[in-house]
PDB file of C-alpha atoms in Angstrom:
ATOM      1  CA  MET A   1      54.683  80.400 150.454  1.00  0.00           C
ATOM      2  CA  ARG A   2      55.698  83.005 147.889  1.00  0.00           C
ATOM      3  CA  SER A   3      54.444  87.002 147.842  1.00  0.00           C
ATOM      4  CA  VAL A   4      53.656  88.675 144.846  1.00  0.00           C
ATOM      5  CA  LEU A   5      56.438  91.401 146.781  1.00  0.00           C
ATOM      6  CA  THR A   6      59.178  88.308 146.415  1.00  0.00           C
ATOM      7  CA  LEU A   7      62.096  90.462 145.388  1.00  0.00           C
ATOM      8  CA  ALA A   8      63.902  93.680 147.196  1.00  0.00           C
ATOM      9  CA  ALA A   9      64.006  97.351 145.809  1.00  0.00           C
ATOM     10  CA  ALA A  10      67.596  96.597 145.362  1.00  0.00           C
ATOM     11  CA  ALA A  11      67.171  94.155 141.987  1.00  0.00           C
ATOM     12  CA  LEU A  12      64.967  97.140 140.864  1.00  0.00           C
ATOM     13  CA  LEU A  13      68.066  99.792 141.172  1.00  0.00           C
ATOM     14  CA  VAL A  14      70.841  97.007 139.782  1.00  0.00           C
ATOM     15  CA  PHE A  15      68.235  95.799 137.055  1.00  0.00           C
ATOM     16  CA  SER A  16      66.580  98.707 135.711  1.00  0.00           C
ATOM     17  CA  GLY A  17      65.556  99.659 132.539  1.00  0.00           C
ATOM     18  CA  SER A  18      65.354  96.633 129.380  1.00  0.00           C
ATOM     19  CA  ALA A  19      66.978  93.817 129.804  1.00  0.00           C
ATOM     20  CA  ALA A  20      68.175  92.601 127.039  1.00  0.00           C
ATOM     21  CA  ALA A  21      67.050  89.029 126.089  1.00  0.00           C
ATOM     22  CA  GLN A  22      69.663  86.153 125.880  1.00  0.00           C
ATOM     23  CA  HIS A  23      69.267  83.782 123.109  1.00  0.00           C
ATOM     24  CA  GLY A  24      69.734  80.831 124.367  1.00  0.00           C
ATOM     25  CA  SER A  25      69.799  76.909 122.625  1.00  0.00           C
ATOM     26  CA  PHE A  26      65.858  75.872 124.684  1.00  0.00           C
ATOM     27  CA  ASN A  27      63.482  77.536 123.727  1.00  0.00           C
ATOM     28  CA  PRO A  28      59.790  76.098 125.786  1.00  0.00           C
ATOM     29  CA  MET A  29      57.792  78.122 123.407  1.00  0.00           C
ATOM     30  CA  ALA A  30      59.533  77.276 120.278  1.00  0.00           C
ATOM     31  CA  PRO A  31      58.965  73.771 117.939  1.00  0.00           C
ATOM     32  CA  ARG A  32      61.914  71.497 117.826  1.00  0.00           C
ATOM     33  CA  GLN A  33      64.624  73.148 116.949  1.00  0.00           C
ATOM     34  CA  LEU A  34      66.281  71.237 113.544  1.00  0.00           C
ATOM     35  CA  SER A  35      68.612  74.077 112.553  1.00  0.00           C
ATOM     36  CA  GLN A  36      70.662  76.705 112.799  1.00  0.00           C
ATOM     37  CA  THR A  37      68.389  78.352 111.246  1.00  0.00           C
ATOM     38  CA  SER A  38      65.156  77.050 113.288  1.00  0.00           C
ATOM     39  CA  TYR A  39      67.320  77.681 116.772  1.00  0.00           C
ATOM     40  CA  ARG A  40      68.176  81.504 115.333  1.00  0.00           C
ATOM     41  CA  ALA A  41      63.829  81.683 115.142  1.00  0.00           C
ATOM     42  CA  ASP A  42      61.638  84.844 116.794  1.00  0.00           C
ATOM     43  CA  TYR A  43      59.196  82.116 118.322  1.00  0.00           C
ATOM     44  CA  SER A  44      58.485  85.169 120.409  1.00  0.00           C
ATOM     45  CA  TYR A  45      54.077  85.697 118.106  1.00  0.00           C
ATOM     46  CA  GLY A  46      54.722  89.475 118.412  1.00  0.00           C
ATOM     47  CA  CYS A  47      55.491  89.632 122.735  1.00  0.00           C
ATOM     48  CA  SER A  48      57.834  91.311 124.079  1.00  0.00           C
ATOM     49  CA  MET A  49      60.531  89.518 125.136  1.00  0.00           C
ATOM     50  CA  LEU A  50      61.282  89.606 129.177  1.00  0.00           C
ATOM     51  CA  ALA A  51      64.534  88.970 130.827  1.00  0.00           C
ATOM     52  CA  GLY A  52      65.974  85.994 130.620  1.00  0.00           C
ATOM     53  CA  SER A  53      63.883  85.254 127.008  1.00  0.00           C
ATOM     54  CA  ALA A  54      60.846  84.953 129.028  1.00  0.00           C
ATOM     55  CA  ILE A  55      57.541  85.941 127.950  1.00  0.00           C
ATOM     56  CA  ASP A  56      54.666  87.222 129.185  1.00  0.00           C
ATOM     57  CA  THR A  57      51.785  84.954 127.062  1.00  0.00           C
ATOM     58  CA  LEU A  58      49.801  84.225 129.756  1.00  0.00           C
ATOM     59  CA  GLN A  59      48.781  88.007 131.333  1.00  0.00           C
ATOM     60  CA  THR A  60      44.989  88.446 131.333  1.00  0.00           C
ATOM     61  CA  PRO A  61      44.851  85.441 133.320  1.00  0.00           C
ATOM     62  CA  ASN A  62      47.375  85.993 135.356  1.00  0.00           C
ATOM     63  CA  ARG A  63      46.360  89.331 135.917  1.00  0.00           C
ATOM     64  CA  VAL A  64      42.852  88.949 136.462  1.00  0.00           C
ATOM     65  CA  VAL A  65      43.341  85.605 138.348  1.00  0.00           C
ATOM     66  CA  GLY A  66      46.091  84.787 139.308  1.00  0.00           C
ATOM     67  CA  TRP A  67      47.752  88.420 140.357  1.00  0.00           C
ATOM     68  CA  THR A  68      44.241  89.825 140.988  1.00  0.00           C
ATOM     69  CA  LEU A  69      44.306  86.234 144.191  1.00  0.00           C
ATOM     70  CA  ASN A  70      47.388  86.810 144.754  1.00  0.00           C
ATOM     71  CA  TYR A  71      47.264  90.864 145.735  1.00  0.00           C
ATOM     72  CA  ASP A  72      44.151  92.004 145.939  1.00  0.00           C
ATOM     73  CA  VAL A  73      42.830  89.114 148.269  1.00  0.00           C
ATOM     74  CA  PHE A  74      45.464  86.725 149.530  1.00  0.00           C
ATOM     75  CA  ASP A  75      48.609  89.238 150.580  1.00  0.00           C
ATOM     76  CA  ARG A  76      46.020  91.964 150.749  1.00  0.00           C
ATOM     77  CA  TYR A  77      44.102  89.908 153.962  1.00  0.00           C
ATOM     78  CA  ILE A  78      45.648  87.179 154.627  1.00  0.00           C
ATOM     79  CA  LEU A  79      50.162  87.132 153.918  1.00  0.00           C
ATOM     80  CA  ARG A  80      50.431  90.946 154.688  1.00  0.00           C
ATOM     81  CA  PRO A  81      48.618  90.562 158.225  1.00  0.00           C
ATOM     82  CA  VAL A  82      50.274  87.507 159.274  1.00  0.00           C
ATOM     83  CA  ALA A  83      54.011  88.840 158.169  1.00  0.00           C
ATOM     84  CA  HIS A  84      53.315  91.893 159.492  1.00  0.00           C
ATOM     85  CA  GLY A  85      52.095  90.317 162.612  1.00  0.00           C
ATOM     86  CA  TYR A  86      55.619  87.639 162.858  1.00  0.00           C
ATOM     87  CA  ALA A  87      57.900  91.040 162.179  1.00  0.00           C
ATOM     88  CA  MET A  88      57.144  92.112 165.811  1.00  0.00           C
ATOM     89  CA  LEU A  89      58.443  88.820 167.163  1.00  0.00           C
ATOM     90  CA  PRO A  90      62.030  89.101 169.396  1.00  0.00           C
ATOM     91  CA  ASP A  91      64.994  89.621 166.320  1.00  0.00           C
ATOM     92  CA  PRO A  92      66.412  86.263 167.484  1.00  0.00           C
ATOM     93  CA  VAL A  93      63.205  84.266 166.830  1.00  0.00           C
ATOM     94  CA  GLN A  94      62.637  85.572 163.735  1.00  0.00           C
ATOM     95  CA  THR A  95      66.869  84.813 162.805  1.00  0.00           C
ATOM     96  CA  GLY A  96      65.892  81.321 164.484  1.00  0.00           C
ATOM     97  CA  VAL A  97      63.200  80.695 162.022  1.00  0.00           C
ATOM     98  CA  GLY A  98      65.384  81.709 158.525  1.00  0.00           C
ATOM     99  CA  ASN A  99      68.431  79.968 159.630  1.00  0.00           C
ATOM    100  CA  PHE A 100      66.094  76.600 159.968  1.00  0.00           C
ATOM    101  CA  THR A 101      64.642  76.353 156.645  1.00  0.00           C
ATOM    102  CA  SER A 102      67.441  77.851 154.430  1.00  0.00           C
ATOM    103  CA  ASN A 103      69.403  75.289 156.823  1.00  0.00           C
ATOM    104  CA  ILE A 104      66.916  72.934 155.100  1.00  0.00           C
ATOM    105  CA  GLU A 105      67.958  74.016 151.533  1.00  0.00           C
ATOM    106  CA  GLU A 106      70.976  73.363 152.274  1.00  0.00           C
ATOM    107  CA  VAL A 107      70.790  69.983 150.790  1.00  0.00           C
ATOM    108  CA  ASN A 108      70.123  71.153 147.679  1.00  0.00           C
ATOM    109  CA  TYR A 109      72.970  73.444 147.087  1.00  0.00           C
ATOM    110  CA  ILE A 110      74.921  70.470 147.643  1.00  0.00           C
ATOM    111  CA  VAL A 111      74.074  68.503 144.599  1.00  0.00           C
ATOM    112  CA  ASN A 112      73.082  71.823 142.594  1.00  0.00           C
ATOM    113  CA  ASN A 113      77.169  73.351 143.005  1.00  0.00           C
ATOM    114  CA  LEU A 114      78.697  69.874 141.354  1.00  0.00           C
ATOM    115  CA  PHE A 115      76.163  70.220 138.848  1.00  0.00           C
ATOM    116  CA  ILE A 116      78.148  73.614 137.876  1.00  0.00           C
ATOM    117  CA  GLY A 117      81.339  72.403 138.895  1.00  0.00           C
ATOM    118  CA  GLU A 118      82.255  73.834 141.646  1.00  0.00           C
ATOM    119  CA  PRO A 119      82.800  70.869 144.062  1.00  0.00           C
ATOM    120  CA  GLY A 120      84.652  73.097 147.229  1.00  0.00           C
ATOM    121  CA  ALA A 121      80.706  74.707 147.347  1.00  0.00           C
ATOM    122  CA  SER A 122      79.374  71.768 147.257  1.00  0.00           C
ATOM    123  CA  ALA A 123      81.987  70.556 149.988  1.00  0.00           C
ATOM    124  CA  ILE A 124      81.009  73.922 152.121  1.00  0.00           C
ATOM    125  CA  SER A 125      77.059  73.395 152.091  1.00  0.00           C
ATOM    126  CA  LEU A 126      77.417  70.321 153.007  1.00  0.00           C
ATOM    127  CA  GLY A 127      79.890  71.122 156.318  1.00  0.00           C
ATOM    128  CA  ARG A 128      77.465  74.351 156.808  1.00  0.00           C
ATOM    129  CA  PHE A 129      74.738  70.957 156.768  1.00  0.00           C
ATOM    130  CA  ALA A 130      76.108  68.582 159.281  1.00  0.00           C
ATOM    131  CA  ILE A 131      77.206  71.659 162.408  1.00  0.00           C
ATOM    132  CA  ASN A 132      74.537  73.112 161.650  1.00  0.00           C
ATOM    133  CA  SER A 133      72.593  70.662 161.922  1.00  0.00           C
ATOM    134  CA  THR A 134      74.194  69.155 164.684  1.00  0.00           C
ATOM    135  CA  ILE A 135      75.730  72.161 167.079  1.00  0.00           C
ATOM    136  CA  GLY A 136      73.388  74.484 165.683  1.00  0.00           C
ATOM    137  CA  ILE A 137      70.320  72.616 166.668  1.00  0.00           C
ATOM    138  CA  LEU A 138      68.593  71.585 163.286  1.00  0.00           C
ATOM    139  CA  GLY A 139      70.227  74.395 161.698  1.00  0.00           C
ATOM    140  CA  PHE A 140      68.159  77.131 164.384  1.00  0.00           C
ATOM    141  CA  ILE A 141      71.525  78.661 165.795  1.00  0.00           C
ATOM    142  CA  ASP A 142      73.998  79.521 162.303  1.00  0.00           C
ATOM    143  CA  VAL A 143      77.514  78.071 163.722  1.00  0.00           C
ATOM    144  CA  ALA A 144      78.602  77.596 160.606  1.00  0.00           C
ATOM    145  CA  SER A 145      79.246  80.732 159.359  1.00  0.00           C
ATOM    146  CA  MET A 146      80.669  81.729 162.393  1.00  0.00           C
ATOM    147  CA  MET A 147      82.969  79.581 161.493  1.00  0.00           C
ATOM    148  CA  GLY A 148      83.342  80.903 158.389  1.00  0.00           C
ATOM    149  CA  LEU A 149      82.008  79.126 156.286  1.00  0.00           C
ATOM    150  CA  GLU A 150      79.479  81.077 153.805  1.00  0.00           C
ATOM    151  CA  ARG A 151      76.268  79.971 152.310  1.00  0.00           C
ATOM    152  CA  HIS A 152      76.774  79.027 148.294  1.00  0.00           C
ATOM    153  CA  THR A 153      73.302  79.851 147.401  1.00  0.00           C
ATOM    154  CA  MET A 154      72.158  77.503 144.421  1.00  0.00           C
ATOM    155  CA  GLU A 155      68.872  76.470 143.353  1.00  0.00           C
ATOM    156  CA  PHE A 156      67.966  73.998 140.318  1.00  0.00           C
ATOM    157  CA  GLU A 157      66.526  76.227 138.975  1.00  0.00           C
ATOM    158  CA  THR A 158      69.591  78.071 138.301  1.00  0.00           C
ATOM    159  CA  VAL A 159      71.669  74.910 137.532  1.00  0.00           C
ATOM    160  CA  LEU A 160      69.403  75.477 134.608  1.00  0.00           C
ATOM    161  CA  GLY A 161      69.734  78.541 133.800  1.00  0.00           C
ATOM    162  CA  ARG A 162      73.002  78.358 133.171  1.00  0.00           C
ATOM    163  CA  ALA A 163      72.766  75.220 130.381  1.00  0.00           C
ATOM    164  CA  GLU A 164      71.586  77.502 128.868  1.00  0.00           C
ATOM    165  CA  MET A 165      67.523  76.929 129.295  1.00  0.00           C
ATOM    166  CA  GLU A 166      65.919  80.220 128.604  1.00  0.00           C
ATOM    167  CA  GLN A 167      63.003  81.167 131.033  1.00  0.00           C
ATOM    168  CA  GLY A 168      59.862  80.336 128.936  1.00  0.00           C
ATOM    169  CA  PRO A 169      56.283  81.035 130.448  1.00  0.00           C
ATOM    170  CA  TYR A 170      55.957  83.568 132.797  1.00  0.00           C
ATOM    171  CA  LEU A 171      53.234  82.581 135.248  1.00  0.00           C
ATOM    172  CA  MET A 172      51.509  84.200 138.139  1.00  0.00           C
ATOM    173  CA  VAL A 173      50.019  81.506 140.589  1.00  0.00           C
ATOM    174  CA  PRO A 174      47.079  81.440 142.999  1.00  0.00           C
ATOM    175  CA  VAL A 175      48.952  81.580 146.577  1.00  0.00           C
ATOM    176  CA  TYR A 176      52.169  80.498 145.650  1.00  0.00           C
ATOM    177  CA  GLY A 177      53.145  83.964 143.533  1.00  0.00           C
ATOM    178  CA  PRO A 178      55.041  84.761 140.229  1.00  0.00           C
ATOM    179  CA  THR A 179      57.579  81.445 138.377  1.00  0.00           C
ATOM    180  CA  THR A 180      58.227  80.783 135.080  1.00  0.00           C
ATOM    181  CA  GLY A 181      58.795  77.562 133.229  1.00  0.00           C
ATOM    182  CA  ARG A 182      62.158  77.446 133.689  1.00  0.00           C
ATOM    183  CA  GLU A 183      61.126  77.711 137.256  1.00  0.00           C
ATOM    184  CA  VAL A 184      58.552  74.871 138.319  1.00  0.00           C
ATOM    185  CA  GLN A 185      60.698  72.333 136.914  1.00  0.00           C
ATOM    186  CA  GLY A 186      63.630  73.725 138.936  1.00  0.00           C
ATOM    187  CA  SER A 187      60.976  73.504 141.968  1.00  0.00           C
ATOM    188  CA  VAL A 188      60.232  69.922 141.158  1.00  0.00           C
ATOM    189  CA  VAL A 189      63.693  68.705 141.051  1.00  0.00           C
ATOM    190  CA  ASP A 190      65.145  70.812 144.302  1.00  0.00           C
ATOM    191  CA  SER A 191      61.719  69.841 146.518  1.00  0.00           C
ATOM    192  CA  ALA A 192      62.444  66.138 145.641  1.00  0.00           C
ATOM    193  CA  LYS A 193      64.137  66.190 149.377  1.00  0.00           C
ATOM    194  CA  LEU A 194      60.902  66.546 151.520  1.00  0.00           C
ATOM    195  CA  TRP A 195      59.308  63.864 149.206  1.00  0.00           C
ATOM    196  CA  TRP A 196      59.646  61.177 151.736  1.00  0.00           C
ATOM    197  CA  ALA A 197      58.147  63.753 154.346  1.00  0.00           C
ATOM    198  CA  PRO A 198      54.296  63.615 155.250  1.00  0.00           C
ATOM    199  CA  TRP A 199      52.314  65.985 153.240  1.00  0.00           C
ATOM    200  CA  PHE A 200      50.868  68.142 156.331  1.00  0.00           C
ATOM    201  CA  VAL A 201      55.162  68.762 156.677  1.00  0.00           C
ATOM    202  CA  THR A 202      55.663  69.649 154.010  1.00  0.00           C
ATOM    203  CA  VAL A 203      52.277  72.219 153.494  1.00  0.00           C
ATOM    204  CA  GLY A 204      53.536  74.109 156.981  1.00  0.00           C
ATOM    205  CA  LEU A 205      57.344  74.243 155.987  1.00  0.00           C
ATOM    206  CA  TRP A 206      56.293  75.363 152.411  1.00  0.00           C
ATOM    207  CA  ALA A 207      54.046  78.459 154.994  1.00  0.00           C
ATOM    208  CA  VAL A 208      55.881  79.365 157.938  1.00  0.00           C
ATOM    209  CA  GLU A 209      59.214  80.094 155.077  1.00  0.00           C
ATOM    210  CA  GLY A 210      56.710  81.717 152.763  1.00  0.00           C
ATOM    211  CA  VAL A 211      55.744  83.984 156.210  1.00  0.00           C
ATOM    212  CA  HIS A 212      59.588  84.188 156.792  1.00  0.00           C
ATOM    213  CA  ASN A 213      60.333  86.089 153.529  1.00  0.00           C
ATOM    214  CA  ARG A 214      57.091  88.040 153.194  1.00  0.00           C
ATOM    215  CA  ALA A 215      58.297  89.472 156.141  1.00  0.00           C
ATOM    216  CA  GLN A 216      61.675  90.867 155.746  1.00  0.00           C
ATOM    217  CA  LEU A 217      59.696  92.294 152.495  1.00  0.00           C
ATOM    218  CA  ILE A 218      57.906  94.408 154.673  1.00  0.00           C
ATOM    219  CA  ASP A 219      59.769  97.624 153.683  1.00  0.00           C
ATOM    220  CA  GLN A 220      59.569  97.591 150.563  1.00  0.00           C
ATOM    221  CA  GLU A 221      55.792  96.936 150.154  1.00  0.00           C
ATOM    222  CA  GLY A 222      55.706 100.610 148.926  1.00  0.00           C
ATOM    223  CA  VAL A 223      57.555  99.384 145.150  1.00  0.00           C
ATOM    224  CA  VAL A 224      54.645  97.974 144.716  1.00  0.00           C
ATOM    225  CA  ASP A 225      51.509  99.745 146.381  1.00  0.00           C
ATOM    226  CA  ASN A 226      53.189 103.169 144.333  1.00  0.00           C
ATOM    227  CA  ALA A 227      54.072 101.225 141.367  1.00  0.00           C
ATOM    228  CA  LEU A 228      51.638 102.580 137.427  1.00  0.00           C
ATOM    229  CA  ASP A 229      51.369  99.324 136.710  1.00  0.00           C
ATOM    230  CA  PRO A 230      52.349  97.223 139.783  1.00  0.00           C
ATOM    231  CA  TYR A 231      51.846  93.455 138.022  1.00  0.00           C
ATOM    232  CA  VAL A 232      54.208  94.953 135.053  1.00  0.00           C
ATOM    233  CA  SER A 233      56.783  95.916 138.041  1.00  0.00           C
ATOM    234  CA  THR A 234      56.556  92.792 139.600  1.00  0.00           C
ATOM    235  CA  ARG A 235      57.089  90.784 136.896  1.00  0.00           C
ATOM    236  CA  ASP A 236      60.101  92.485 135.573  1.00  0.00           C
ATOM    237  CA  ILE A 237      61.776  92.079 138.663  1.00  0.00           C
ATOM    238  CA  TYR A 238      61.279  89.639 140.285  1.00  0.00           C
ATOM    239  CA  LEU A 239      62.120  88.284 135.535  1.00  0.00           C
ATOM    240  CA  MET A 240      65.344  90.589 136.258  1.00  0.00           C
ATOM    241  CA  TYR A 241      66.395  89.352 140.121  1.00  0.00           C
ATOM    242  CA  SER A 242      65.969  85.551 138.646  1.00  0.00           C
ATOM    243  CA  GLU A 243      67.984  86.143 135.576  1.00  0.00           C
ATOM    244  CA  GLY A 244      70.196  87.791 138.405  1.00  0.00           C
ATOM    245  CA  LYS A 245      71.445  84.504 139.508  1.00  0.00           C
ATOM    246  CA  VAL A 246      72.328  82.841 135.643  1.00  0.00           C
ATOM    247  CA  HIS A 247      74.983  85.932 135.218  1.00  0.00           C
ATOM    248  CA  PRO A 248      74.921  87.540 138.169  1.00  0.00           C
ATOM    249  CA  ASP A 249      78.439  89.153 137.190  1.00  0.00           C
ATOM    250  CA  ALA A 250      76.142  91.134 134.020  1.00  0.00           C
ATOM    251  CA  ALA A 251      75.760  94.451 135.763  1.00  0.00           C
ATOM    252  CA  GLU A 252      79.561  94.429 136.367  1.00  0.00           C
ATOM    253  CA  THR A 253      80.964  93.875 133.364  1.00  0.00           C
ATOM    254  CA  ALA A 254      79.241  96.022 131.677  1.00  0.00           C
ATOM    255  CA  VAL A 255      80.239  98.290 129.476  1.00  0.00           C
ATOM    256  CA  PRO A 256      79.107 100.960 129.998  1.00  0.00           C
ATOM    257  CA  ALA A 257      78.582 103.377 126.794  1.00  0.00           C
ATOM    258  CA  GLU A 258      81.064 105.615 126.192  1.00  0.00           C
ATOM    259  CA  GLU A 259      80.093 109.381 126.164  1.00  0.00           C
ATOM    260  CA  GLU A 260      79.993 111.592 122.722  1.00  0.00           C
ATOM    261  CA  SER A 261      82.772 113.466 122.307  1.00  0.00           C
ATOM    262  CA  ILE A 262      82.313 116.783 122.750  1.00  0.00           C
ATOM    263  CA  ASP A 263      84.110 119.556 119.767  1.00  0.00           C
ATOM    264  CA  GLU A 264      85.801 121.864 121.499  1.00  0.00           C
ATOM    265  CA  GLU A 265      85.879 124.298 118.569  1.00  0.00           C
ATOM    266  CA  PHE A 266      81.809 123.929 117.668  1.00  0.00           C
ATOM    267  CA  LEU A 267      81.458 124.961 121.587  1.00  0.00           C
ATOM    268  CA  ASP A 268      83.825 127.613 120.911  1.00  0.00           C
ATOM    269  CA  GLU A 269      81.992 128.848 117.678  1.00  0.00           C
ATOM    270  CA  ILE A 270      78.512 128.795 119.776  1.00  0.00           C
ATOM    271  CA  ASP A 271      80.505 131.109 122.186  1.00  0.00           C
ATOM    272  CA  SER A 272      81.152 133.597 119.380  1.00  0.00           C
ATOM    273  CA  LEU A 273      77.566 134.560 118.301  1.00  0.00           C
TER     274      LEU A 273
END
């Protein structure tokens, strides 16, 4: 379950401003790229290029259908009240639920870290899964972190991004929430670990994880509620957050623009007037 408030306000502060679209080696909006000319061509079709070269070509249905159902109906009348009720549970219970769902995701991190050439991170994820699934009682207790084994999150959608696949079309899917063409493909691969499970188990895990994640964002509700255009704010924060996972050091390594030097003699002339 995905809430329309899937991102913390910190993401907005870190990635505030218009993000420069990076032109990768794959553009889902483009025809076959058989030459350097076609590779470098602009296939935005008049739409603004967003973070990760995402394009909101379906803005009308995204707003009228996806956003209305997600924000005005589903989140307001169902998910938000449930999340607020869940947030009233004792902290150890909430922590245990979060640990349990995160432990299941370790299976993805084991494989995905190998894809990006991080065997050490993959080994740590394997160790975390083994320790928390046994000593940690199916993952409800994060024993691995207590032992100094920190989580190395790596989703397949991020793997695709690091392989220079662009985000593609932005989608606001009813109930599921914001996503992109790239994330849809990544989610299909990441969900393979549950293909063996009955459908009701998969849906149950999805619902529990969604409620838990939504409850963690209660303090950030005002970011969307008070935005001039909640749809655009949610879209931009989501896309920049997603691209931030692909290029985590971009904000730190960005070279700040040099301030123009001030001519002291010019200032002296002004003072003398």
